[in-house]
Coordinates of C-alpha atoms in Angstrom, one line a residue:
X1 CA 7.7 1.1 -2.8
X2 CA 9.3 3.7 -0.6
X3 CA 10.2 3.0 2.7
X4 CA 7.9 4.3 5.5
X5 CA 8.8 7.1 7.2
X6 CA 10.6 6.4 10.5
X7 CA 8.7 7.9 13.7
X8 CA 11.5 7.6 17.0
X9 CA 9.0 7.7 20.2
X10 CA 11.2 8.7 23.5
X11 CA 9.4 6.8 26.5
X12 CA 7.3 3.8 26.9
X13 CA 4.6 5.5 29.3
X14 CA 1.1 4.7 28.2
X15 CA 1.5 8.4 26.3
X16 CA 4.4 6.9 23.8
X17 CA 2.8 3.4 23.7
X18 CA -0.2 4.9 22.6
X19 CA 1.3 7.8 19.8
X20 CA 3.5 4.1 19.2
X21 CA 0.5 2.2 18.6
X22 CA -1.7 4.8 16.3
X23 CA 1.4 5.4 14.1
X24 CA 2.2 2.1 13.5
X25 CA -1.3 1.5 12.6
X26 CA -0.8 4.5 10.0
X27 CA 1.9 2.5 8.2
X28 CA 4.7 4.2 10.0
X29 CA 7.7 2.5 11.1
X30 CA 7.8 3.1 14.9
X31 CA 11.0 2.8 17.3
X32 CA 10.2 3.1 21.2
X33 CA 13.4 3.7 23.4
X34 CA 12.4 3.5 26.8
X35 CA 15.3 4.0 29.7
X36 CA 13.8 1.4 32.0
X37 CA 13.4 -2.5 31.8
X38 CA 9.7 -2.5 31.2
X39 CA 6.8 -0.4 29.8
X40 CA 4.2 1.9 31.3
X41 CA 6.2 4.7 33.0
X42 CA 4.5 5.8 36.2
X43 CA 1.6 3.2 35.4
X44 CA 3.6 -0.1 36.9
X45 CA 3.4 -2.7 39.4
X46 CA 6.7 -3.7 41.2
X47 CA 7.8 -6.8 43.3
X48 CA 9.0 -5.7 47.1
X49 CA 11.0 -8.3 49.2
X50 CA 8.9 -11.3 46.9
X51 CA 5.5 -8.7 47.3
X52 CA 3.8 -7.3 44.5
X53 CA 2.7 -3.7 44.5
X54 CA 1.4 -0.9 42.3
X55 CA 3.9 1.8 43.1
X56 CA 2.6 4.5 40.3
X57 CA -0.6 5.6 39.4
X58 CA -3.7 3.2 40.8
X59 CA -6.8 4.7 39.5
X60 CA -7.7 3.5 36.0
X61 CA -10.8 4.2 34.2
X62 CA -12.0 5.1 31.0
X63 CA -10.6 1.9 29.6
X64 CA -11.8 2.7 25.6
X65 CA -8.7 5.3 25.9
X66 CA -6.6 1.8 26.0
X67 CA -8.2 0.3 23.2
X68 CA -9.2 2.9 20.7
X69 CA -4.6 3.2 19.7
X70 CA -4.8 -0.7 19.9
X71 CA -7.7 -1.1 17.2
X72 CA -6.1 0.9 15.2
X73 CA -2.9 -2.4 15.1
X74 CA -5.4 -4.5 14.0
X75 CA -6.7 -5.9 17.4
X76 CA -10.3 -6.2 18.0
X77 CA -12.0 -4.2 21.2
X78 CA -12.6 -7.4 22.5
X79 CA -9.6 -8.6 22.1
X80 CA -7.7 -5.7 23.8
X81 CA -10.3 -6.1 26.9
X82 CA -9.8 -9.8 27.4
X83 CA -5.9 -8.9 27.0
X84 CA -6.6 -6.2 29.8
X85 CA -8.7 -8.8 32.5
X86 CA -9.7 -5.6 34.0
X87 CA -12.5 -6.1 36.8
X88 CA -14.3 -3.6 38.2
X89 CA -13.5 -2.0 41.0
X90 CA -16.5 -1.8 43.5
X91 CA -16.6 0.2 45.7
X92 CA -14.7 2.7 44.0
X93 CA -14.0 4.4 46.5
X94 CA -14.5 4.5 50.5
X95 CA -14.6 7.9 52.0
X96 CA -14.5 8.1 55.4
X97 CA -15.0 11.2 57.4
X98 CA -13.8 13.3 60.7
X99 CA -16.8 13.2 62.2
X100 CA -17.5 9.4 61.9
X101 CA -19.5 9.0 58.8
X102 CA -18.5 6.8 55.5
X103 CA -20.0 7.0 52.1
X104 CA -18.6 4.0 49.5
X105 CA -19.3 5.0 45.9
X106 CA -20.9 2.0 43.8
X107 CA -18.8 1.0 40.7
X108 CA -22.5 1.8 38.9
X109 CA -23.3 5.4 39.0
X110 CA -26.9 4.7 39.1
X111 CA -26.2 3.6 42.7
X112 CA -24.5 6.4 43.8
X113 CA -27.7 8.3 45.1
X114 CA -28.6 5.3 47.1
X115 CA -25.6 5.1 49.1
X116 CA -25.5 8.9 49.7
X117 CA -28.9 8.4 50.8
X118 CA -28.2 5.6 53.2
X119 CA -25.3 8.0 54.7
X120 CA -26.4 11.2 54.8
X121 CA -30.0 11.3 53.7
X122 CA -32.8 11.8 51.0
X123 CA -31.9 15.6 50.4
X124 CA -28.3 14.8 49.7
X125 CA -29.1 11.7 47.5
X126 CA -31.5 13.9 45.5
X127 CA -29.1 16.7 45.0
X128 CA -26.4 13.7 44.0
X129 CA -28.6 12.4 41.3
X130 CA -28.7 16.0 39.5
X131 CA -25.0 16.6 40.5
X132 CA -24.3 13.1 38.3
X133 CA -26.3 14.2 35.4
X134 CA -24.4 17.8 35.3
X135 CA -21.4 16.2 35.8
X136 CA -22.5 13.9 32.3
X137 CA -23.4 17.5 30.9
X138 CA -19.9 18.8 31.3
X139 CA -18.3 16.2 29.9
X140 CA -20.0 16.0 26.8
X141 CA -19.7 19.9 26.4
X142 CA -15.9 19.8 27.0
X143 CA -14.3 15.9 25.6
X144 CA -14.0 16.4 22.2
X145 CA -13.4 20.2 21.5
X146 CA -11.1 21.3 24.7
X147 CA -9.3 17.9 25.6
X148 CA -9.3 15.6 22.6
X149 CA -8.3 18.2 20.0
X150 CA -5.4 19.7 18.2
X151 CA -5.5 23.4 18.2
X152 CA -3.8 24.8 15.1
X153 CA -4.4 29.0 16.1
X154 CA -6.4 31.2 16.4
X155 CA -8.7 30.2 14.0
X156 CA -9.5 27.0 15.8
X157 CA -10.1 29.1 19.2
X158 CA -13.3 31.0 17.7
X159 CA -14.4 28.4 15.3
X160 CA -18.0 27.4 15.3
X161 CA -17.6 24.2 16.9
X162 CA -15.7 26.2 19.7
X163 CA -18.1 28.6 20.2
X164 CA -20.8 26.3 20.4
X165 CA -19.2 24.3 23.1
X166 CA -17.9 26.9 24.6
X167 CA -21.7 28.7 25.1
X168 CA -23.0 25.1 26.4
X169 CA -19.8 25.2 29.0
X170 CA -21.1 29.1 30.1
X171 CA -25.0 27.5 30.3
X172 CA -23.6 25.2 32.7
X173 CA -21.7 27.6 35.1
X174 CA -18.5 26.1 34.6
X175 CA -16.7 29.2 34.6
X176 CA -17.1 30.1 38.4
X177 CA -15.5 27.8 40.9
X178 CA -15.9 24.2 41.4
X179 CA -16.9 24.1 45.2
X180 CA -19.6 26.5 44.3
X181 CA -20.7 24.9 41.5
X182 CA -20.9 21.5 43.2
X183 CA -22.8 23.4 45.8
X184 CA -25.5 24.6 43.2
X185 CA -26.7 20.2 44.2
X186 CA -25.3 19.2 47.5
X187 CA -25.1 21.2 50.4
X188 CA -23.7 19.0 52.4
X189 CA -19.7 19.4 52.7
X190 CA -18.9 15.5 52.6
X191 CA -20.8 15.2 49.5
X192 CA -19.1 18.0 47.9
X193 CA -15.5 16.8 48.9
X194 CA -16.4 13.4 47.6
X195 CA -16.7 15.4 44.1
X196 CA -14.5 18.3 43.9
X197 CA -11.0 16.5 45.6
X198 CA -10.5 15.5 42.4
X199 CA -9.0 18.8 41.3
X200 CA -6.0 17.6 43.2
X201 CA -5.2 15.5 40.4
X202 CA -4.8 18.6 38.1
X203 CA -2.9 20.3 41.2
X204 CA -4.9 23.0 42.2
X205 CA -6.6 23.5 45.7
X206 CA -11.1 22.6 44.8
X207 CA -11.7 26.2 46.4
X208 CA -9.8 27.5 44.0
X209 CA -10.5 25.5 40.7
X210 CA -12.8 26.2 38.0
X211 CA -15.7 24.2 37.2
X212 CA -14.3 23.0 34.0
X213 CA -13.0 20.4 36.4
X214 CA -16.0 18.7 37.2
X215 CA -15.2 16.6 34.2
X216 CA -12.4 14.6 36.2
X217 CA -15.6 13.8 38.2
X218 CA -17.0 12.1 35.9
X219 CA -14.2 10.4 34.9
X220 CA -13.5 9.4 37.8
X221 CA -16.8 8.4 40.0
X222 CA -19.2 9.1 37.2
X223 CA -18.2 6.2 35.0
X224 CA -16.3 3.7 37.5
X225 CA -13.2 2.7 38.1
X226 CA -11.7 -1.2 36.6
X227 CA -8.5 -2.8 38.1
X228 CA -6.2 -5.2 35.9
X229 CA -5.6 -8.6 37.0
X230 CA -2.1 -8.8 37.8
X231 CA -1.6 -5.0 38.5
X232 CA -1.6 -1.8 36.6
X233 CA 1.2 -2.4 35.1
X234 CA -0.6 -5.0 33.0
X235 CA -1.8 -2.1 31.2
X236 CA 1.6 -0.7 29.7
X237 CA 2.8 -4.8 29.2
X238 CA -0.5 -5.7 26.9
X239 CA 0.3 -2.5 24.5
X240 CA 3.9 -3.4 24.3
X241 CA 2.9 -6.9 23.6
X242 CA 0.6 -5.4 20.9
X243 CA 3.2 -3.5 19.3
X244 CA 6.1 -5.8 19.4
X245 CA 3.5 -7.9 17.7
X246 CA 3.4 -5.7 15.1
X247 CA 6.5 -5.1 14.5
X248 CA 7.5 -2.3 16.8
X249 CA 11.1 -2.3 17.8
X250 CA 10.7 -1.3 21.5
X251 CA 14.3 -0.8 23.5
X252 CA 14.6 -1.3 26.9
X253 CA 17.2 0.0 28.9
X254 CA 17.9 2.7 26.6
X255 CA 18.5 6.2 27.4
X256 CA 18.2 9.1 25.1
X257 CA 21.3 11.8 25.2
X258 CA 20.1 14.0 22.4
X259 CA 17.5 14.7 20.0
X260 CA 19.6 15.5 16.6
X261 CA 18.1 18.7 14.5
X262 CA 19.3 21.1 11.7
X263 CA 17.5 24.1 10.0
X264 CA 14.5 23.7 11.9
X265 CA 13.7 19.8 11.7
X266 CA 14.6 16.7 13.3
X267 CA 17.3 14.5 12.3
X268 CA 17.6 11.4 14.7
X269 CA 17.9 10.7 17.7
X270 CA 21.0 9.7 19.8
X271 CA 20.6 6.4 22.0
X272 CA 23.5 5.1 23.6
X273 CA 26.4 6.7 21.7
X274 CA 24.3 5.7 18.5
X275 CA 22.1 7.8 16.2
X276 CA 19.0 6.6 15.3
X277 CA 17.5 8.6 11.7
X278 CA 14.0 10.0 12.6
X279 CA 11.4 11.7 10.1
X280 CA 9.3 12.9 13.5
X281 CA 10.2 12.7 16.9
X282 CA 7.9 12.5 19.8
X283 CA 9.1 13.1 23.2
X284 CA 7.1 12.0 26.3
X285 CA 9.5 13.7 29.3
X286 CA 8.9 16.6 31.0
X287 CA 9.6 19.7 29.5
X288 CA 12.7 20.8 30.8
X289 CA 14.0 17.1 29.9
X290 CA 13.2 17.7 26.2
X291 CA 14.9 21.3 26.0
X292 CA 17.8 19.5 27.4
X293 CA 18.0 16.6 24.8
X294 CA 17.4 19.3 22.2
X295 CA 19.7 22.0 23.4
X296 CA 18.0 25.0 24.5
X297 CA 16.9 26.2 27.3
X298 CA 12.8 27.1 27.9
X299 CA 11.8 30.7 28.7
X300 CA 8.8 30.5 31.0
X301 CA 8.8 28.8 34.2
X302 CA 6.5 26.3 35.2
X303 CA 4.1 26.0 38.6
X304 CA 4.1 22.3 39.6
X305 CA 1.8 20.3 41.3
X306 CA 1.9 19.0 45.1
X307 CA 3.9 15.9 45.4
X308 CA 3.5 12.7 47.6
X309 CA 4.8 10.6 50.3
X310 CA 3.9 7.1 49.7
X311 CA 4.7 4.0 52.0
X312 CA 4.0 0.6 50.4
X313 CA 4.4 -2.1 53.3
X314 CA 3.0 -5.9 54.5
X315 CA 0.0 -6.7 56.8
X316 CA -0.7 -10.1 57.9
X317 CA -3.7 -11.6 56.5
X318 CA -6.9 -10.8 58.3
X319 CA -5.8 -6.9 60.3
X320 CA -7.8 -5.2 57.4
X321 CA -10.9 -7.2 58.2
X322 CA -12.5 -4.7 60.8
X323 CA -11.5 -1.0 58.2
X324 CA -13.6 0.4 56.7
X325 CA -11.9 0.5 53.3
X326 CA -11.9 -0.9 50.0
X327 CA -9.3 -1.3 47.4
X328 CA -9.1 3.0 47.3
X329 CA -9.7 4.0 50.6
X330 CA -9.9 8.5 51.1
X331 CA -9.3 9.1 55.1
X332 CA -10.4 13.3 55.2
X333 CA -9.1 15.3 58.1
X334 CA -11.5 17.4 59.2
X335 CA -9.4 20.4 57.9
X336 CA -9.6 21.1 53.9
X337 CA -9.5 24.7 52.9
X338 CA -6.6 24.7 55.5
X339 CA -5.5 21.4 53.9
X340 CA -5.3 22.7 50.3
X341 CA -3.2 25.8 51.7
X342 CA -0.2 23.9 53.0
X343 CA 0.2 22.0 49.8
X344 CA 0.0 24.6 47.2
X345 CA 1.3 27.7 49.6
X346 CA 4.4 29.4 49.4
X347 CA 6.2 28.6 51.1
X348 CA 4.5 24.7 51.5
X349 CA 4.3 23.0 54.9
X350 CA 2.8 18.9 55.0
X351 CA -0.5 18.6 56.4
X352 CA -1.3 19.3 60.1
X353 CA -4.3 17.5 59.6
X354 CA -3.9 15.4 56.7
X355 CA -6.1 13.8 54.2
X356 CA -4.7 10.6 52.9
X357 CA -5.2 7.7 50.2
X358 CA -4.9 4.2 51.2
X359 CA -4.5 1.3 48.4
X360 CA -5.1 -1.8 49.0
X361 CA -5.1 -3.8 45.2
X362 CA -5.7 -7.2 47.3
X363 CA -9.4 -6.6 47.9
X364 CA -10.3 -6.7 43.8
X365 CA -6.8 -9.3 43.2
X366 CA -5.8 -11.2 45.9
X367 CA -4.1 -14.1 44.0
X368 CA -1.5 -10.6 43.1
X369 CA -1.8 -8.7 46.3
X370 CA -1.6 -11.2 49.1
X371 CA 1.7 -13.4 49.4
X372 CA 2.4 -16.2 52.3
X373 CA 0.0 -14.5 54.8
X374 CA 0.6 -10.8 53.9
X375 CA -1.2 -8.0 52.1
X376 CA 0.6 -5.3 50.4
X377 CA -1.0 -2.0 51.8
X378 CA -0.1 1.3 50.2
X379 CA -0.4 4.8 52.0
X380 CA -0.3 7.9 50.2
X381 CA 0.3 11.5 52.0
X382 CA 0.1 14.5 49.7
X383 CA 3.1 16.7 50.2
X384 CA 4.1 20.1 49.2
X385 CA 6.4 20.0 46.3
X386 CA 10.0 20.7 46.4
X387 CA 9.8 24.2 44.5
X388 CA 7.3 25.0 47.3
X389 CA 8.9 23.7 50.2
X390 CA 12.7 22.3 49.7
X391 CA 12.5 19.6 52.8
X392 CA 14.9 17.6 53.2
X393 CA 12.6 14.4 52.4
X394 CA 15.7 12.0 53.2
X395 CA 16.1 12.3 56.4
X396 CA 12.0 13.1 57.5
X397 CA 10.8 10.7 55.4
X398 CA 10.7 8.0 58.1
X399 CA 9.5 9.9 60.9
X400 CA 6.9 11.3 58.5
X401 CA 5.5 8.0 57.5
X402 CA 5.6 7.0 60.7
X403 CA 3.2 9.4 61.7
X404 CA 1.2 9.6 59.1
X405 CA 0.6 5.6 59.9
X406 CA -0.2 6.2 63.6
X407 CA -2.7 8.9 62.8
X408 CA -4.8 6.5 60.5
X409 CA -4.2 3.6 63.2
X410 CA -5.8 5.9 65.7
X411 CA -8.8 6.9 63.1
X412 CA -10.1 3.4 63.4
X413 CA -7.4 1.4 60.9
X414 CA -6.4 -0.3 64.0
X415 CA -2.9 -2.4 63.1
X416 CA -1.9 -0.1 60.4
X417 CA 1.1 1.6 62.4
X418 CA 2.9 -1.9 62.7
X419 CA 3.0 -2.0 58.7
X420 CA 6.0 -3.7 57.2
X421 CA 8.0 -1.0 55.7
X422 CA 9.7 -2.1 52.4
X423 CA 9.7 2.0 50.1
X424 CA 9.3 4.8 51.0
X425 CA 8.4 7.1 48.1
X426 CA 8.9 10.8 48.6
X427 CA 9.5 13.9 47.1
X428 CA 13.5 13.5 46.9
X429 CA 13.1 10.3 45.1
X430 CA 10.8 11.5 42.4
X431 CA 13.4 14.2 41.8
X432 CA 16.0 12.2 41.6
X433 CA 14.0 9.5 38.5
X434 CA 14.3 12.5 36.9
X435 CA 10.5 14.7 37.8
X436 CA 10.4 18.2 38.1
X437 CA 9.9 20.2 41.5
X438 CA 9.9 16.4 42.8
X439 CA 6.3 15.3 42.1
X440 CA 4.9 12.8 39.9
X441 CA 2.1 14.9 38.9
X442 CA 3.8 17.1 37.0
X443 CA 2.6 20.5 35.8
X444 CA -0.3 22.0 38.0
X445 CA -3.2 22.8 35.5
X446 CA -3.1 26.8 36.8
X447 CA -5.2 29.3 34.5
X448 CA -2.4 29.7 32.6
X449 CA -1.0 26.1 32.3
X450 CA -4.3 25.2 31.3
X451 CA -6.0 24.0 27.8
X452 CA -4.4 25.8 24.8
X453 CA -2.0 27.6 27.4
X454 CA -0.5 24.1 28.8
X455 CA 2.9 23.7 27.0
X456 CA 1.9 22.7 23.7
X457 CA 2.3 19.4 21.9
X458 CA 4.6 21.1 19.0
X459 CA 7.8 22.2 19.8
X460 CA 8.9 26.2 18.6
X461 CA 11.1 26.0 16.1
X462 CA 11.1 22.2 14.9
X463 CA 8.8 21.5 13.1
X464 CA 8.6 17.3 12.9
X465 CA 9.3 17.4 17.1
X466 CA 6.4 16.7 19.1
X467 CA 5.1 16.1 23.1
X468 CA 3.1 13.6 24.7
X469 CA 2.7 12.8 28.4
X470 CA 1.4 14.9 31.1
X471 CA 3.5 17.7 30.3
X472 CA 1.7 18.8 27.3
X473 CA -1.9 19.0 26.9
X474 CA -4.7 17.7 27.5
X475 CA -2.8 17.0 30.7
X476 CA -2.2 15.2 34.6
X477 CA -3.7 11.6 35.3
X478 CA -4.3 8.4 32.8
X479 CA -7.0 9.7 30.7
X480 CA -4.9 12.7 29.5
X481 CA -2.1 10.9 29.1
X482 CA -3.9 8.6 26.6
X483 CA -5.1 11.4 24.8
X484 CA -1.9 13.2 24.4
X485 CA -0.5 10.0 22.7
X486 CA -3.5 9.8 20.0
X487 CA -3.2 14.1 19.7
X488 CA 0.8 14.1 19.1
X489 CA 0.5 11.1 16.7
X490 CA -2.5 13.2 14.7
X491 CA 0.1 15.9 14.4
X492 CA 2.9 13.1 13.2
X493 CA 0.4 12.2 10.6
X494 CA -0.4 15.7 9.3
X495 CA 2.9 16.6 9.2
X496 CA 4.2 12.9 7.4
X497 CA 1.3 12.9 5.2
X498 CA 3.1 12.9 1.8
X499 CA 5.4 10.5 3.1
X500 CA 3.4 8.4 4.1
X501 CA 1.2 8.8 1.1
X502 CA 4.0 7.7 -0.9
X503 CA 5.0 4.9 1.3
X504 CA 1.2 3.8 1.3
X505 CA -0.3 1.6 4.6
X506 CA 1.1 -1.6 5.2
X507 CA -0.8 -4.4 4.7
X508 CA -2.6 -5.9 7.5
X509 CA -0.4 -9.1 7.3
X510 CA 2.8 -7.4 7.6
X511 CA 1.9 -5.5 11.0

């Protein structure tokens, strides 16, 4: 029997350990090179001074995303979810207002319209309950034909199937704006933050975002969000574990230099002064980092999302007691529209009245999160990226946080400004790991960075060279990035499929 063709992944985000995971299934043999000591990219958790933290992305949901690539190994659902702990997280989120109010979102949606009722009345709670059922709507209309597909052309762009879903997405107003659209249900401007701030994800201002992005909405509140025990970065250790145990060579601490190519494919890949052979390549860095391993140099210029400032610091045990938080905490200013301006304008400015995040992974894991008397607390301030406003984060950074932890000390999180500073994470810092414009977000999802006009998952000219990651499409935030895995390991497949043909599966036993 042949040998199986050889897939090289480059990164071992949740994007490459997924594409990893799907191929291998396929009877591929898989090699991960990942530059870091550990897996799951900006999904980790990190040890501070003898304090665990999650330092990267905090909001998981949509769990199936994790276990669909795993099934595909061999692993039951089941199997994957008890290797994942995951408990929900409920609240899901606490928003508290300018003026005073507070709205915390039930894990269950079904409860949602009861706690907007109990904060800001029957009308609003009414309004809610048709808002969550639109929001349903949209996703089903939008999932599998514009975010879980390959597009080949044209063809695939006015097929049926896209023209169907397409005509449900116009019957459901999703081409206008997404404040509006929200508005067409609530009225009242808390409620409507509470489901449109989610466009900051995709890193574009709600005022001025289509409605197609109701659908990180539900996501996001409509379908409730789960916390691993242990961190996030359980997620990212449980699919290496699953690959390795299938026989995935994955290689830590290895960085690599160059992707090797002649007459239009693919040769190898260079990893630490050595060449590894490749039959398909798939690359999970930003784009600009790919056109440098390859070579060339990209002809369009990218827009790219606001950045953060994030502090991640100590409380003693028992300051928290009187907040009104939960483990994700959203403090609005009372500016927004203003708000959205200074992040995304040109040139950028930080907030003058700021909206912020606060994390705090001890209220759903405190055997992780709390450590001889002290609570890890995370604070995140969005920030204008670097392309938008080149601050010199180093040296503001500190006075910055600073601030930012007064003002939330003086909106009622009373002890917060005497945090325990042990990282400051800015824009500076993502730039140097290696992110574009310095933010961890990545491409903004602008009308023409969006869908089929994101940068694509194939790359021009090279034809077994493929992207994954929130660079290519479907896009920004965990969900995507899941999806991009699964869609660039489809397009492996297609393209190996007399290879592997040839090769034929491996047997179960041998994975």
């Amino acid at each position: 029997m042949a040998a199986p063709p050889h897939v090289v992944v480059i990164g071992a985000g949740l994007s490459g350990l997924a594409a990893a995971a799907r191929l291998r299934g396929r009877g591929c043999a898989v090699t991960v090179v990942e530059a870091a000591d550990t897996p799951g990219g900006l999904v980790r958790t990190e040890t501070l001074d003898g304090h665990r933290f999650d330092t990267g992305a905090t909001i998981l949901t949509m769990p199936e995303l994790i276990v669909d690539p795993l099934t595909e190994l061999g692993l039951t659902p089941a199997e994957v979810l008890d290797r994942l702990a995951l408990r929900p997280v409920d609240p899901g989120y606490v928003m508290n207002y300018a003026d005073g109010s507070a709205l915390a979102l039930p894990h269950d949606a079904a409860g949602i319209p009861d706690a907007v009722a109990e904060a800001f009345g029957p009308r609003a709670a009414r309004g809610t309950g048709d808002l969550l059922r639109w929001l349903r709507q949209v996703y089903d209309a939008e999932f599998d034909v514009f975010i879980d597909r390959n597009y080949g052309g044209l063809r695939d762009l006015t097929g049926r199937q896209t023209r169907r879903a397409a005509t449900e997405l116009v019957k459901l107003h999703t081409l206008g704006g997404l404040t509006g659209a929200v508005a067409r249900f609530v009225d009242d401007e808390r409620v409507q933050r509470a489901f449109t701030f989610q466009a900051l994800y995709a890193g574009v201002p709600p005022h001025r975002a289509r409605a197609i992005y109701a659908i990180i909405a539900d996501m996001d509140i409509g379908r409730g969000l789960s916390a691993p025990v242990g961190g996030m970065g359980r997620v990212g250790a449980v699919m290496a574990d699953a690959l390795v145990d299938a026989d995935t060579a994955i290689a830590y601490g290895s960085r690599a230099t160059a992707i090797v190519h002649d007459g239009g494919r693919v040769t190898g890949v260079v990893v630490d002064g050595d060449t590894l052979p490749a039959d398909a390549v798939i690359a999970t860095a930003e784009r600009d980092t790919v056109a440098a391993l390859v070579g060339r140099r990209p002809r369009r210029k990218l827009r790219y999302s606001p950045s953060a400032l994030v502090v991640h610091g100590l409380l003693p045990v028992g300051v928290t007691d009187d907040w009104s938080a939960g483990h994700h905490t959203l403090d609005f200013g009372a500016a927004w529209s203003q708000t959205f301006a200074e992040l995304t304008g040109r040139p950028g400015a930080p907030m003058s009245d700021g909206s912020f995040l606060l994390t705090r992974s001890a209220v759903s894991d405190p055997a992780t999160f709390v450590a001889d008397g002290l609570e890890s607390v995370s604070v995140l301030a969005p920030t204008p990226n670097l392309d938008s406003a080149p601050l010199d984060w180093d040296a503001i950074a500190e006075p910055y946080a600073a601030e930012v932890l007064a003002t939330l000390s003086a909106r009622g999180y009373r002890g917060l400004d005497r945090l325990q500073v042990l990282r400051i994470d800015h824009p500076k810092s993502w730039q140097r790991s290696g992110l574009p414009a310095g933010t961890p977000f990545s491409a903004a999802h602008t009308a023409t960075q969006t869908g089929p006009l994101r940068t694509r998952n194939t790359w021009p000219g090279l034809d077994n060279l493929f992207l994954a990651g929130s660079a290519t499409v479907p896009g920004v935030g965990i969900p995507p990035v899941l999806v991009s895995g699964g869609l660039a390991a489809d397009r492996v497949t297609a393209r190996l499929a007399e290879a592997l043909a040839t090769a034929g599966s491996l047997p179960r036993s041998a994975r």
